[in-house]
Structure formats: structure tokens, C-alpha cells
Coordinates of C-alpha atoms and ligand atoms in Angstrom, one line a residue:
Chain B
M1 CA 6.7 45.4 17.1
D2 CA 8.3 45.8 20.6
A3 CA 10.2 43.3 22.6
T4 CA 7.3 42.2 24.8
T5 CA 5.2 41.4 21.9
L6 CA 8.0 39.6 20.3
L7 CA 8.6 37.5 23.4
L8 CA 4.9 36.8 23.6
L9 CA 4.6 35.7 20.1
G10 CA 7.7 33.6 20.7
Q11 CA 6.2 31.9 23.5
D12 CA 3.1 31.3 21.4
S13 CA 5.0 30.0 18.6
L14 CA 6.9 27.6 20.9
I15 CA 3.7 26.2 22.3
S16 CA 2.0 25.7 18.9
G17 CA 5.1 24.4 17.5
A18 CA 5.7 21.9 20.1
I19 CA 2.0 20.2 19.6
Y20 CA 2.5 20.4 15.7
A21 CA 5.9 18.8 16.3
L22 CA 4.2 15.8 18.2
L23 CA 1.7 15.6 15.4
A24 CA 4.2 15.8 12.6
V25 CA 6.5 13.1 14.2
T26 CA 3.6 10.7 14.6
M27 CA 2.5 11.4 11.1
V28 CA 6.0 10.5 9.7
M29 CA 6.0 7.4 11.8
V30 CA 2.5 6.2 10.8
F31 CA 3.4 6.8 7.1
S32 CA 6.6 5.0 7.2
V33 CA 5.4 2.0 9.0
T34 CA 1.8 1.6 7.1
R35 CA 2.5 4.0 4.0
V36 CA -0.8 5.8 5.2
L37 CA -0.7 9.6 5.3
F38 CA -3.0 9.8 8.1
I39 CA -5.0 13.1 7.6
P40 CA -7.5 12.3 10.5
Q41 CA -4.6 12.6 13.0
G42 CA -6.1 15.8 14.1
E43 CA -9.5 14.3 15.0
F44 CA -7.9 12.4 17.8
V45 CA -6.7 16.0 19.1
T46 CA -10.5 17.1 18.8
Y47 CA -11.8 13.9 20.6
G48 CA -9.2 14.2 23.4
A49 CA -10.1 17.7 24.0
L50 CA -13.8 17.6 24.0
T51 CA -13.9 14.1 25.9
L52 CA -12.1 16.0 28.6
A53 CA -14.1 19.0 28.4
A54 CA -17.3 16.9 28.8
L55 CA -15.9 15.1 31.8
E56 CA -15.0 18.3 33.4
A57 CA -18.5 19.4 33.1
G58 CA -19.7 16.1 34.6
R59 CA -21.2 14.9 31.6
V60 CA -20.9 11.6 29.9
P61 CA -18.8 12.2 26.8
G62 CA -20.0 11.0 23.5
T63 CA -16.6 9.0 22.8
A64 CA -17.8 6.5 25.5
W65 CA -20.8 5.6 23.2
L66 CA -18.8 6.0 20.1
L67 CA -16.1 3.8 21.3
L68 CA -18.7 1.0 22.0
G69 CA -20.0 1.4 18.5
V70 CA -16.7 1.4 16.7
G71 CA -15.7 -1.6 18.7
A72 CA -19.1 -3.4 17.7
V73 CA -18.2 -2.8 14.0
A74 CA -14.7 -4.0 14.3
A75 CA -16.0 -7.1 16.1
V76 CA -18.5 -7.7 13.2
L77 CA -15.8 -7.1 10.5
A78 CA -13.3 -9.4 12.5
M79 CA -15.8 -12.3 12.6
T80 CA -16.8 -11.9 9.2
R81 CA -13.1 -12.0 8.0
A82 CA -12.3 -15.1 10.0
R83 CA -15.5 -16.9 9.2
Q84 CA -13.9 -19.9 8.0
T85 CA -11.7 -20.5 11.0
L86 CA -14.1 -19.0 13.5
T87 CA -14.5 -21.0 16.6
F88 CA -16.9 -20.3 19.4
L89 CA -14.1 -19.6 21.8
K90 CA -12.4 -17.0 19.3
A91 CA -15.8 -15.4 18.7
I92 CA -16.3 -14.9 22.4
R93 CA -12.7 -13.4 22.7
I94 CA -13.4 -11.0 20.0
L95 CA -16.6 -10.0 21.7
I96 CA -15.1 -9.4 25.0
I97 CA -12.2 -7.3 23.8
D98 CA -14.1 -5.4 21.1
V99 CA -17.6 -4.8 22.8
G100 CA -17.0 -6.0 26.4
L101 CA -14.2 -3.7 27.4
P102 CA -15.9 -0.6 25.8
A103 CA -19.1 -1.4 27.5
L104 CA -17.2 -1.7 30.8
L105 CA -15.6 1.6 30.1
L106 CA -19.1 3.3 29.4
L107 CA -20.3 1.9 32.8
I108 CA -17.2 3.3 34.6
V109 CA -17.7 6.7 32.9
H110 CA -21.4 6.7 33.7
W111 CA -20.5 6.2 37.4
A112 CA -17.3 8.6 37.4
A113 CA -18.4 11.6 35.3
P114 CA -20.9 13.0 37.7
L115 CA -18.3 12.7 40.5
K116 CA -16.0 15.2 38.8
L117 CA -12.9 13.3 40.0
G118 CA -10.5 16.1 39.1
L119 CA -8.0 16.9 36.3
V120 CA -5.8 14.0 36.3
P121 CA -8.4 11.1 36.6
E122 CA -10.4 12.8 34.0
M123 CA -7.3 13.0 31.7
L124 CA -6.6 9.3 32.2
L125 CA -10.1 8.4 31.6
T126 CA -10.0 10.4 28.4
L127 CA -7.0 8.7 27.2
A128 CA -8.8 5.2 27.9
L129 CA -11.7 6.5 25.7
V130 CA -9.8 7.9 22.8
V131 CA -6.7 5.8 22.4
P132 CA -8.4 2.6 21.7
L133 CA -10.1 4.4 18.6
G134 CA -6.6 4.5 16.9
P135 CA -6.1 0.7 16.5
L136 CA -9.9 0.2 15.8
V137 CA -9.7 2.7 12.9
Y138 CA -6.9 0.8 11.5
R139 CA -8.6 -2.7 11.8
I140 CA -11.6 -1.2 10.3
A141 CA -10.2 1.1 7.5
F142 CA -6.7 0.2 6.9
Q143 CA -5.7 -3.5 7.7
P144 CA -7.7 -4.9 5.0
L145 CA -5.9 -2.7 2.5
A146 CA -2.3 -3.4 3.6
E147 CA -1.3 -4.1 0.0
A148 CA -3.0 -1.1 -1.4
S149 CA -1.1 1.7 -3.1
I150 CA -0.2 5.0 -1.2
L151 CA -3.0 6.8 -3.2
V152 CA -5.8 4.5 -2.3
L153 CA -4.7 4.7 1.3
L154 CA -4.6 8.3 1.0
I155 CA -8.2 8.5 -0.4
V156 CA -9.2 6.0 2.5
A157 CA -7.7 8.3 5.1
V158 CA -9.6 11.3 3.7
G159 CA -12.7 9.4 4.0
V160 CA -11.8 8.4 7.6
H161 CA -11.3 12.1 8.3
M162 CA -14.7 13.0 7.1
G163 CA -16.3 10.0 9.0
M164 CA -14.6 11.0 12.1
T165 CA -15.6 14.8 11.8
G166 CA -19.2 13.9 11.0
L167 CA -19.1 11.5 14.2
G168 CA -17.5 14.2 16.2
L169 CA -20.6 16.4 15.3
V170 CA -22.9 13.7 16.3
F171 CA -21.5 12.7 19.6
F172 CA -20.1 16.2 20.7
G173 CA -22.6 18.6 19.1
P174 CA -21.8 21.8 17.1
E175 CA -20.8 23.8 20.4
G176 CA -17.2 24.8 21.1
Y177 CA -15.6 24.0 24.4
Q178 CA -12.5 25.0 26.4
T179 CA -11.0 23.0 29.2
S180 CA -9.6 24.4 32.4
A181 CA -5.8 24.7 32.5
F182 CA -3.4 22.4 34.2
S183 CA -2.5 25.4 36.2
D184 CA -3.4 29.2 36.3
A185 CA 0.0 30.2 37.7
V186 CA 2.1 33.0 35.9
F187 CA 5.7 33.4 36.4
E188 CA 7.4 36.6 35.8
L189 CA 10.7 36.4 34.2
G190 CA 12.2 40.0 33.9
F191 CA 9.7 42.0 31.8
M192 CA 8.0 38.9 30.6
N193 CA 4.9 36.7 31.8
I194 CA 5.5 33.0 31.3
S195 CA 2.1 30.8 32.1
A196 CA 2.7 27.7 33.9
Q197 CA 0.4 26.2 31.3
S198 CA 3.0 27.0 28.5
I199 CA 5.8 25.4 30.5
W200 CA 3.4 22.4 31.0
V201 CA 2.8 22.1 27.2
V202 CA 6.7 22.5 26.4
T203 CA 7.7 20.1 28.9
T204 CA 5.1 17.5 28.1
T205 CA 6.0 17.6 24.6
A206 CA 9.5 17.3 25.2
A207 CA 9.1 14.3 27.6
L208 CA 6.9 12.7 24.8
L209 CA 9.3 13.3 22.0
L210 CA 12.0 11.9 24.4
G211 CA 10.0 8.9 25.1
L212 CA 9.4 8.3 21.5
Y213 CA 13.2 8.5 20.8
L214 CA 13.8 5.9 23.5
F215 CA 11.1 3.8 22.2
F216 CA 12.3 3.7 18.7
E217 CA 16.0 3.3 20.0
K218 CA 15.9 1.1 22.9
T219 CA 13.1 -1.1 22.9
V220 CA 12.3 -4.3 20.6
S221 CA 8.7 -3.0 19.9
G222 CA 10.3 0.4 18.8
K223 CA 12.9 -1.5 16.6
M224 CA 10.1 -3.6 15.1
L225 CA 8.3 -0.5 14.0
R226 CA 11.4 0.9 12.4
A227 CA 12.3 -2.3 10.9
A228 CA 8.9 -2.6 9.2
A229 CA 9.5 1.1 7.9
I230 CA 12.6 0.1 6.4
S231 CA 11.7 -3.2 4.7
R232 CA 8.2 -4.9 5.0
R233 CA 9.5 -8.0 3.4
G234 CA 12.6 -8.1 5.7
A235 CA 10.2 -7.6 8.9
R236 CA 7.8 -10.4 7.8
L237 CA 10.7 -12.7 7.1
V238 CA 11.6 -12.3 11.0
G239 CA 8.1 -12.9 12.0
I240 CA 6.9 -9.3 12.2
S241 CA 3.4 -9.0 10.9
T242 CA 2.3 -5.9 9.0
D243 CA -1.0 -6.2 11.1
R244 CA 0.9 -6.0 14.5
T245 CA 2.9 -3.0 13.5
G246 CA 0.2 -1.2 12.0
Y247 CA -1.8 -1.7 15.1
L248 CA 1.1 -0.3 17.1
A249 CA 1.5 2.8 15.1
F250 CA -2.0 3.6 15.1
T251 CA -2.2 3.3 19.0
L252 CA 0.8 5.5 19.1
T253 CA -0.6 8.0 16.9
A254 CA -3.9 8.1 18.8
L255 CA -2.2 8.4 22.1
I256 CA -0.1 11.3 21.0
G257 CA -3.1 13.0 19.3
A258 CA -5.2 12.7 22.4
V259 CA -2.4 14.0 24.7
S260 CA -2.2 16.9 22.3
G261 CA -5.9 17.4 22.8
L262 CA -5.5 17.6 26.4
M263 CA -2.8 20.1 26.1
I264 CA -4.5 22.3 23.6
G265 CA -8.0 22.1 25.0
S266 CA -7.2 24.9 27.6
L267 CA -5.4 27.0 25.2
T268 CA -8.2 27.7 22.7
T269 CA -11.8 26.8 22.1
I270 CA -12.3 23.4 20.2
Y271 CA -15.0 22.6 18.0
Y272 CA -16.0 19.1 16.6
D273 CA -14.0 20.2 13.4
S274 CA -11.2 22.0 14.9
G275 CA -8.7 19.1 14.7
F276 CA -8.5 18.9 11.0
I277 CA -6.6 22.2 10.7
I278 CA -4.4 21.5 13.7
G279 CA -3.6 18.1 12.1
L280 CA -3.1 19.8 8.8
K281 CA -0.4 21.9 10.1
G282 CA 1.4 18.8 11.6
F283 CA 1.0 17.4 8.4
V284 CA 2.5 20.4 6.6
A285 CA 5.6 20.0 9.1
A286 CA 5.8 16.3 8.2
I287 CA 5.9 17.2 4.6
L288 CA 8.5 19.8 5.2
G289 CA 10.4 17.0 6.8
G290 CA 10.3 14.9 3.7
L291 CA 8.0 12.4 5.3
H292 CA 10.9 10.3 6.5
S293 CA 13.1 12.4 9.0
Y294 CA 11.8 12.7 12.6
P295 CA 14.1 15.7 13.5
L296 CA 13.5 17.6 10.4
A297 CA 9.7 17.2 10.9
A298 CA 9.9 18.4 14.4
A299 CA 12.0 21.4 13.5
A300 CA 9.6 22.2 10.6
A301 CA 6.8 22.1 13.1
L302 CA 8.5 24.8 15.1
L303 CA 8.8 26.7 11.9
V304 CA 5.1 26.2 11.3
G305 CA 4.3 27.4 14.7
T306 CA 6.6 30.6 14.3
V307 CA 5.0 31.5 11.0
E308 CA 1.6 30.8 12.3
S309 CA 2.0 33.1 15.4
F310 CA 3.6 35.9 13.6
S311 CA 1.2 36.0 10.7
S312 CA -1.6 35.9 13.1
Y313 CA -0.2 38.9 14.5
S314 CA 0.6 41.0 11.4
A315 CA -1.9 39.5 9.0
S316 CA -4.5 37.5 11.3
A317 CA -7.0 37.2 8.4
F318 CA -4.4 35.3 6.3
K319 CA -2.6 33.3 9.0
E320 CA -3.7 29.7 7.6
V321 CA -3.1 30.9 4.2
I322 CA 0.3 31.8 4.9
V323 CA 1.1 28.6 6.9
F324 CA -0.3 26.4 4.0
T325 CA 1.6 28.4 1.5
I326 CA 5.3 27.6 2.9
I327 CA 4.6 24.2 1.7
I328 CA 4.6 25.3 -1.8
P329 CA 8.3 26.1 -2.5
V330 CA 9.3 23.3 -0.4
L331 CA 7.3 20.7 -2.4
L332 CA 8.7 22.4 -5.6
W333 CA 12.3 22.2 -4.4
R334 CA 11.6 18.5 -3.5
S335 CA 10.0 17.6 -6.6
I336 CA 13.0 19.0 -8.5
F337 CA 15.9 17.7 -6.5
R338 CA 14.5 14.7 -4.9
P339 CA 12.7 11.5 -6.2
P340 CA 9.0 11.3 -5.2
V341 CA 8.3 9.6 -2.0
E342 CA 6.7 6.6 -3.7
H343 CA 10.1 5.6 -5.2
L344 CA 11.6 5.4 -1.7
E345 CA 9.9 2.2 -0.8
Chain C
M1 CA 10.5 -38.3 8.7
S2 CA 10.3 -35.4 6.5
L3 CA 10.3 -32.0 7.9
L4 CA 9.1 -30.3 4.7
T5 CA 7.3 -31.7 2.0
V6 CA 6.3 -29.9 -1.2
A7 CA 3.8 -31.2 -3.7
D8 CA 2.9 -30.1 -7.0
L9 CA 3.8 -26.5 -6.3
S10 CA 3.4 -23.9 -9.0
V11 CA 4.2 -20.3 -9.2
A12 CA 3.1 -17.9 -11.9
Y13 CA 3.7 -14.4 -12.6
G14 CA 0.9 -13.4 -14.8
R15 CA 1.3 -15.7 -17.7
I16 CA 4.9 -16.7 -17.0
Q17 CA 5.0 -20.1 -15.4
A18 CA 8.1 -19.9 -13.0
V19 CA 7.6 -23.0 -11.2
Q20 CA 5.5 -25.9 -12.6
G21 CA 4.4 -28.8 -10.3
V22 CA 7.4 -29.2 -8.5
A23 CA 7.8 -31.9 -5.6
L24 CA 10.4 -31.7 -3.0
D25 CA 11.1 -33.3 0.3
I26 CA 13.6 -32.6 3.2
A27 CA 14.3 -34.8 6.2
A28 CA 15.0 -33.3 9.5
G29 CA 18.6 -32.4 9.8
S30 CA 19.7 -33.0 6.3
I31 CA 20.8 -30.7 3.4
V32 CA 19.0 -30.6 0.2
T33 CA 20.1 -28.5 -2.6
V34 CA 18.4 -27.2 -5.6
I35 CA 20.6 -26.4 -8.7
G36 CA 19.7 -24.8 -12.0
A37 CA 20.5 -22.1 -14.4
N38 CA 19.5 -18.5 -14.1
G39 CA 15.7 -18.1 -14.4
A40 CA 15.2 -21.9 -13.7
G41 CA 12.7 -20.9 -10.9
K42 CA 14.7 -21.4 -7.8
T43 CA 14.1 -18.3 -6.0
S44 CA 10.5 -18.4 -6.7
L45 CA 10.3 -21.9 -5.3
L46 CA 12.2 -20.7 -2.1
N47 CA 9.8 -17.7 -1.8
A48 CA 6.7 -19.6 -2.5
V49 CA 7.7 -22.3 0.4
M50 CA 8.1 -19.3 2.6
G51 CA 4.7 -17.8 1.9
L52 CA 6.1 -14.6 0.1
L53 CA 4.8 -15.5 -3.2
P54 CA 1.1 -16.8 -3.9
A55 CA 1.4 -20.4 -5.3
R56 CA -0.7 -23.5 -5.9
G57 CA 0.0 -26.8 -4.5
E58 CA 0.7 -28.0 -1.3
V59 CA 3.6 -27.2 1.3
T60 CA 3.6 -29.3 4.5
F61 CA 5.9 -28.4 7.3
R62 CA 6.2 -30.4 10.5
G63 CA 2.9 -32.2 9.3
E64 CA 1.1 -29.0 9.1
A65 CA -0.3 -27.8 5.8
M66 CA 0.9 -24.3 5.1
A67 CA -1.7 -23.1 2.8
R68 CA -3.2 -19.7 4.3
C69 CA -0.2 -19.5 6.4
P70 CA 1.2 -16.2 6.2
T71 CA 5.1 -15.6 6.1
E72 CA 5.2 -14.6 9.7
K73 CA 3.4 -17.8 10.9
R74 CA 5.7 -20.0 9.0
F75 CA 8.6 -18.2 10.8
S76 CA 7.3 -18.8 14.0
L77 CA 6.6 -22.4 13.1
G78 CA 10.6 -22.9 12.4
M79 CA 11.2 -21.7 9.0
S80 CA 13.9 -19.3 7.9
L81 CA 14.6 -17.7 4.6
V82 CA 17.6 -15.7 3.6
T83 CA 16.4 -14.3 0.4
E84 CA 18.5 -13.6 -2.6
S85 CA 18.1 -9.8 -1.9
R86 CA 18.9 -10.3 1.7
D87 CA 16.2 -7.8 3.0
L88 CA 18.3 -6.5 5.7
F89 CA 17.3 -3.5 7.7
T90 CA 19.9 -1.2 6.1
T91 CA 19.7 1.9 8.3
M92 CA 20.0 -0.1 11.4
S93 CA 23.1 -1.7 13.2
I94 CA 24.4 -5.2 12.9
E95 CA 23.1 -5.7 16.5
D96 CA 19.7 -4.5 16.0
N97 CA 19.4 -6.7 12.9
L98 CA 20.4 -9.5 15.0
I99 CA 17.9 -8.5 17.8
L100 CA 15.1 -8.3 15.5
G101 CA 15.9 -11.9 14.3
A102 CA 14.8 -13.0 17.6
N103 CA 12.2 -10.3 18.4
R104 CA 9.9 -12.6 20.5
C105 CA 12.6 -13.6 22.9
G106 CA 13.5 -12.1 26.1
R107 CA 16.6 -10.2 26.6
R108 CA 18.7 -12.8 28.2
E109 CA 17.9 -15.2 25.4
I110 CA 18.7 -12.6 22.9
V111 CA 22.1 -12.0 24.3
Q112 CA 22.7 -15.8 24.4
R113 CA 22.0 -16.2 20.9
M114 CA 23.7 -13.2 19.7
A115 CA 26.8 -14.6 21.2
E116 CA 26.5 -17.9 19.3
V117 CA 26.1 -15.9 16.1
F118 CA 29.0 -13.8 16.8
A119 CA 31.1 -17.1 17.5
R120 CA 30.1 -18.3 14.1
F121 CA 30.7 -14.9 12.5
P122 CA 33.5 -13.1 14.3
R123 CA 33.5 -10.5 11.7
L124 CA 30.1 -9.4 12.7
K125 CA 31.1 -8.8 16.3
E126 CA 33.8 -6.4 15.3
R127 CA 31.2 -4.4 13.5
S128 CA 28.4 -4.8 15.5
T129 CA 27.3 -1.0 15.7
Q130 CA 27.9 -0.4 12.0
L131 CA 24.9 0.1 9.8
A132 CA 23.7 -3.1 7.8
G133 CA 23.6 -0.8 4.7
T134 CA 27.3 0.0 4.7
L135 CA 28.5 -3.5 5.0
S136 CA 30.4 -5.3 2.0
G137 CA 28.6 -8.0 0.2
G138 CA 30.2 -10.8 2.1
E139 CA 29.4 -9.2 5.5
R140 CA 25.8 -8.5 4.3
Q141 CA 25.5 -12.2 3.7
M142 CA 26.8 -13.2 7.1
L143 CA 24.4 -10.9 8.8
A144 CA 21.5 -12.2 6.9
M145 CA 22.4 -15.9 7.8
G146 CA 23.2 -14.5 11.4
R147 CA 19.7 -12.8 11.6
A148 CA 18.0 -16.1 10.4
L149 CA 19.9 -18.0 12.8
M150 CA 18.8 -15.8 15.6
A151 CA 15.5 -17.6 15.4
R152 CA 17.1 -21.0 15.9
P153 CA 15.0 -22.5 12.8
Q154 CA 14.5 -26.0 12.2
L155 CA 14.6 -25.3 8.4
L156 CA 17.0 -22.7 7.2
M157 CA 16.5 -21.9 3.5
L158 CA 19.3 -20.2 1.6
D159 CA 19.0 -18.4 -1.6
E160 CA 22.5 -18.3 -3.1
P161 CA 24.6 -17.8 0.0
S162 CA 27.8 -17.7 -2.0
L163 CA 26.6 -15.0 -4.4
G164 CA 29.5 -12.7 -5.2
L165 CA 31.7 -13.9 -2.4
A166 CA 35.7 -14.6 -2.5
P167 CA 36.5 -18.3 -2.8
I168 CA 37.8 -18.3 0.7
I169 CA 34.6 -16.8 2.2
V170 CA 32.6 -19.4 0.2
R171 CA 34.4 -22.2 1.7
E172 CA 33.8 -20.7 5.1
I173 CA 30.0 -20.4 4.4
F174 CA 29.8 -24.0 3.3
H175 CA 31.7 -25.1 6.4
I176 CA 29.0 -23.3 8.4
I177 CA 26.3 -25.0 6.5
S178 CA 27.5 -28.6 7.0
D179 CA 28.2 -27.6 10.8
L180 CA 24.5 -26.3 11.2
R181 CA 23.3 -29.6 9.8
D182 CA 25.5 -31.5 12.3
N183 CA 23.5 -29.4 15.0
G184 CA 20.2 -30.7 13.7
V185 CA 19.0 -27.9 11.3
A186 CA 17.7 -28.9 8.0
I187 CA 18.9 -26.9 5.3
L188 CA 17.3 -26.2 1.7
L189 CA 20.3 -24.7 -0.4
V190 CA 19.9 -23.0 -3.7
E191 CA 23.0 -22.5 -5.5
Q192 CA 24.8 -21.4 -8.6
N193 CA 28.0 -22.9 -7.2
A194 CA 26.9 -26.6 -8.1
R195 CA 30.2 -28.1 -7.2
A196 CA 30.2 -26.9 -3.7
A197 CA 26.5 -27.4 -3.2
L198 CA 26.8 -31.0 -4.3
Q199 CA 29.7 -31.5 -2.0
V200 CA 28.0 -30.4 1.1
A201 CA 24.4 -31.8 0.4
D202 CA 22.8 -35.2 1.0
Y203 CA 20.3 -34.9 -1.7
A204 CA 19.9 -32.8 -4.7
Y205 CA 17.3 -31.6 -7.2
V206 CA 17.9 -30.1 -10.6
M207 CA 15.5 -27.4 -11.9
E208 CA 15.2 -26.4 -15.5
L209 CA 12.7 -24.0 -16.8
G210 CA 10.3 -24.4 -13.8
L211 CA 10.4 -28.1 -13.8
V212 CA 12.5 -30.6 -11.6
T213 CA 14.2 -32.7 -14.1
M214 CA 16.6 -34.7 -12.1
D215 CA 17.0 -35.8 -8.4
G216 CA 19.0 -38.1 -6.3
P217 CA 21.5 -38.4 -3.7
A218 CA 23.9 -35.6 -4.0
S219 CA 27.1 -37.9 -4.5
Q220 CA 25.1 -39.8 -7.2
L221 CA 24.1 -36.4 -9.1
A222 CA 27.7 -35.2 -9.0
G223 CA 28.7 -38.2 -11.0
D224 CA 25.9 -38.0 -13.4
P225 CA 27.2 -36.9 -17.0
R226 CA 24.5 -34.7 -17.8
V227 CA 25.0 -32.9 -14.5
I228 CA 28.6 -32.6 -15.2
E229 CA 28.2 -31.2 -18.6
S230 CA 25.5 -28.6 -17.4
Y231 CA 26.5 -27.6 -14.2
L232 CA 30.2 -28.6 -13.2
G233 CA 31.9 -27.8 -16.3
F234 CA 34.0 -30.0 -18.6
G235 CA 36.5 -32.5 -17.0
G236 CA 35.8 -31.2 -13.6
A237 CA 37.6 -28.0 -14.1
D238 CA 36.8 -25.3 -11.4
T239 CA 34.9 -23.1 -13.8
N240 CA 31.8 -22.8 -11.9
T241 CA 33.3 -21.2 -8.7
A242 CA 31.7 -17.7 -8.1
Ligands
LIG401 N1 8.4 -10.4 -10.4 C1 8.5 -11.2 -11.5 N2 7.6 -10.8 -12.5 C2 7.8 -11.6 -13.7 N3 8.4 -12.6 -13.9 C3 9.3 -12.9 -12.9 C4 9.2 -12.2 -11.7 N4 10.1 -12.8 -10.9 C5 10.7 -13.8 -11.6 N5 10.2 -14.0 -12.8 C6 10.6 -14.8 -13.7 O1 10.4 -16.1 -13.3 C7 11.4 -17.0 -13.6 C8 12.2 -17.5 -12.6 O2 12.8 -16.7 -11.8 P1 13.7 -17.0 -10.5 O3 14.0 -15.7 -9.9 O4 12.8 -17.9 -9.8 O5 14.9 -17.8 -11.1 P2 16.2 -18.4 -10.4 O6 16.2 -19.8 -10.8 O7 16.2 -17.9 -9.1 O8 17.2 -17.5 -11.4 P3 18.6 -17.0 -10.6 O9 19.7 -18.3 -10.7 O10 19.0 -16.1 -11.6 O11 18.5 -16.3 -9.4 C9 12.4 -16.1 -14.7 O12 12.0 -16.3 -16.0 C10 12.1 -14.7 -14.1 O13 12.2 -13.8 -15.2
LIG402 MG1 17.3 -16.7 -7.8

């Protein structure tokens, strides 16, 4: 392995590590706030990438219809759940928010998609279509189970993953897509080529991580999420409802997943089921970080990215195996020296 | 006019009846205390009133029925509970804990309320950046009360606020309790320290094995021979102070 290869792999590790770090950090957040091990996190990556790809091609992305459908399901569930106290006004409000807004978005997308407005408007449109799926998934699948055990929530999460992958196949089809890069520029630094795209990915990730840090440390909403993670009862005693924090956590996780999809879509071809493996690597990093430490999870994500890049170079057939194997010694070590996560509540 | 009315309230843990048909009434701006031996059901009563525990019976707060009302909603209507376990946000600073006590308020309002809490508990101000989990028992109690006060509740429920505190701090806490009443806050006080509780309260209930067995004006109960024997110790000796 010469120096050029080494640097190339290094750059590669950094890019994938950065994206895994985003996924790992949000996974830790969702787990600590809602106790859900959110396996389907990767599906938001897929949805983000494929939605952008469709918009770039001038087509209406399947997510526009999907959002409308999921919104309708959520509306029906919300009205059933509230049937005893449901007033006409409340029903109208639910319908406007859950069905009306997605329908409006669908119209906008129908108008905008053929115009090919360019990368930035298309990215914003993608986020508008994908991010609302986060809180909707929470409302449909997890909110009614707020008091369930971690195991039940995990089983539901796996179910949601399968559902979202299946819907991905229905709405995006089996073909893979690659989006165009933010920029095709390449900088030469000594004997090394650095693509502008990789700089984009790394700076966007750094900005998002910094943003998350500031959100958790400086804003009241961020503090509410942390509080709910520390003591659910304490949070309820100061009027912070589990529903609200769950909603917020899932919105954030969908946002970060979708942004990761926007970044990764131009680096590799994404199929309807690609998100799972990507999300799983974020998950591995989150586990390596003990599911409670953000910095550890982010550092572990860089490690996962590095292991992946180097093993795909030297033993590419086994790259996934090698990545997922590093979890075993860590789990062993943790199970011997640390209490199981369930006891940390 | 009563602020809180509890009627025929029962709490059960599986087959254990912790609270059985308790009735209770608190007027706005008064202190009501519930005393009773360990395991009498006092904590269960408070938690049920706050909506933390499922319960049968009626809880009416400010004229509204609280059945179906989750804890968060009761909080926003003006109830605050300082639980026996305090439930602080242990890995966050004193300041953050206080901010979260008023999480619906704007920044300016939060600053103002925090200044008021710091005026009552100067010790919290000195340590405002210390993590709640590293505080001493007394400081934790002050923080728990401070966090509850950040919401400017109409009804403050305190579960054993003097638990494990030095007598001088206990006196301070009780002083603050009566001062809060003078500022219009109604207080439902659960205490082991019956002497101090009866001194500060306007009205008192005695609980035994899940039932209210006696109630009356606090000064009257303090003179009742049964109360003296069971809860105040013989001959008024100060044996019950924590
Ligand atoms: N989670 C629980 N499961 C089963 N039984 C419980 C539970 N919590 C309380 N109990 C029982 O209910 C009864 C009342 O308990 P509670 O905590 O309300 O008493 P208390 O009056 O607050 O006592 P103390 O003065 O010791 O705090 C006790 O017999 C207790 O063992
Ligand atoms: Mg108790």
C-alpha cells in the first residue's frame, strides 16, 4: 500500500465515517429520549437520496404520494384515538395538518419537478417531503407504545424497517440511482486529489454535529430532550410530555437521515434497500459508544468508516463482515464490565 | 373556595391497597399537611393527585375534573409536585434544572423567576453550574423546590421536604413554606416531622394504612392525645425531629 492509496482510503474513511457519525449520534439521541433502537434510521437516508434523484430527473418522487398516504393513516389513527373528545374543529385541524399539507406538497412537487429548479431548491423540496415522515412514523408506530419495554419497541422498530423498505420498493422501484454531486471540482494538494464533494460532506457533517451540540446545550427544546432522556418522570413533572419529546427526536432523526441521503446519493448508487446497511453501520457505532455517549458514538463512527474503507481495499468481499465483527469484542467487553443498558434507566 | 378536592381516592399496587377512599380538601392559599407512619400511603396519595399513578376516585383542581388528565396537563394548570425521589435531571446543572422548571416561558421571564428562586435559596446561586447529581441531600431538596417554584404553581405538593436534613435547614425550609403560603401558594405537605408540619399547617389529616383516620385544624390535632402519643412523642419531647 503506497502513500497515495493510503491517503485515498483515508479520505474515503473520513467521508463514510462522517455520515455514520451523524447516524450514530441521532440513534443515541432517539434511544435515550424514547428508548427506541431506531433500526429504520437508514431508510430516511434512502428516501432522501432517491427523492432527490427523482427530482433531478424531473419526475415526481414516490415520497410525495407516500407522505400523503402515511399522513392519512396518521389522521385516521389520531381521530380514532381521540374519539371520545373529538370535536368537529379538532377533526378539521387533524385533517388539514396530516392530509392537507401533504396534498399541498404533492401539488407543489407536481408543478416543480418538471421545471428542474436546480440542486438547492430540489434538496429543500426533498427535505420537505422526507422529514415529516419521521414524526409521522413516531405517531403511528411508537407513540401508542410509550410505556412498552425496550424489547417490544425494538421489535416494532424492525417491523417499521421492513415496512419502510417495502414501501421504498413500491414507491421508488428496484432500480438504483445516483444523484449529481454538489460540485465536480477537484483540488490538488501536494500529490493528493481532494474532491470538493468530500469537503462538502465533511463540512456539512461538522456543521450538523456542531448544530446538534448547540441545540442540546443552548436551547430550551434541546434541554427538554436531554431532560426526558435523564428522567422521564422528572420531565413529566415539569410539564414536558413524552409525546412532544418523541416527536422532536424523530423529526431530528429524519432530518439528519435525509441530509445524509442527500450527501451520500452522489457518492454511490442507492437502491430502495441500501439504507439498511448504512443505518446498521451507524447503529454499530452507536453501540460501540455504549448508546449513551455522543462523542464516543461519533468517534466510533470514524473507526467504522476507517475499518470499512481499508477492508474494502484489502478484502473487499468481506468488508461488511469485518465491520460488523468489530462489534463482538466490544459487546463482550461491555457485557462483562458494564451493566446492561436496560438497567441504566 | 377550595382549590383542590379529592374524593374517594383509591390507589392499588396489584392486590395491595395503598390508599383507600381518601377525601381531602385544600383552600387556595392555605397549608394542609398529611401525616402518618411509614407505608401509610402518603406518597401514593400525592403521586395519584399529580397523575403519576393510576387511581380510582375524583380529583378536582380549580373546578376541573382531573380524570384523564396526564401529569403534564395538571402541571400546566398550576400543580407542582416535589416527589420523594426528587427526580432531578442529575447530569444537568442547577441552572438548567431551573430553566426546565419554566420551559414554556420566554427567556426574560425565566431570568426573572430564577432570580426569585436564587433569592430564596442563595446556596443554589453559588453553585449554579454544578451538576444536580453531585449536590448534597439538602441542596437537592432546595433545587427540587426551586425547580417546582419556577412554574409559579398555585398548588405546591411537597413529599417529605425535610427528609434527611439538618434541623437548621429544616427550619429554613418550613420558613420558606409559610412564606410561600403568605404569597398565595396553596401547599399540600406530607411530612414525617409531624411537630413542625402541624405548627406550620392550617389544616391536617392523619393517614393510617391507606385511610384517613383523623382530620381537623392543625392546632387542634396538635393537642389531640392520640396524635401526641403516635406522632409527637411523649410529653412533647423533640424525638420526632429528623
Ligand atoms: N410500586 C409499588 N409496588 C407495590 N407496593 C407499593 C409500591 N409503592 C408503594 N407500595 C406500598 O404501598 C404502601 C404505601 O406506600 P407509600 O409510599 O405511599 O407510603 P408512605 O406513606 O409515603 O410511606 P413513607 O412515609 O415511608 O414514605 C406501602 O405499603 C408500600 O409498600
Ligand atoms: Mg412516602
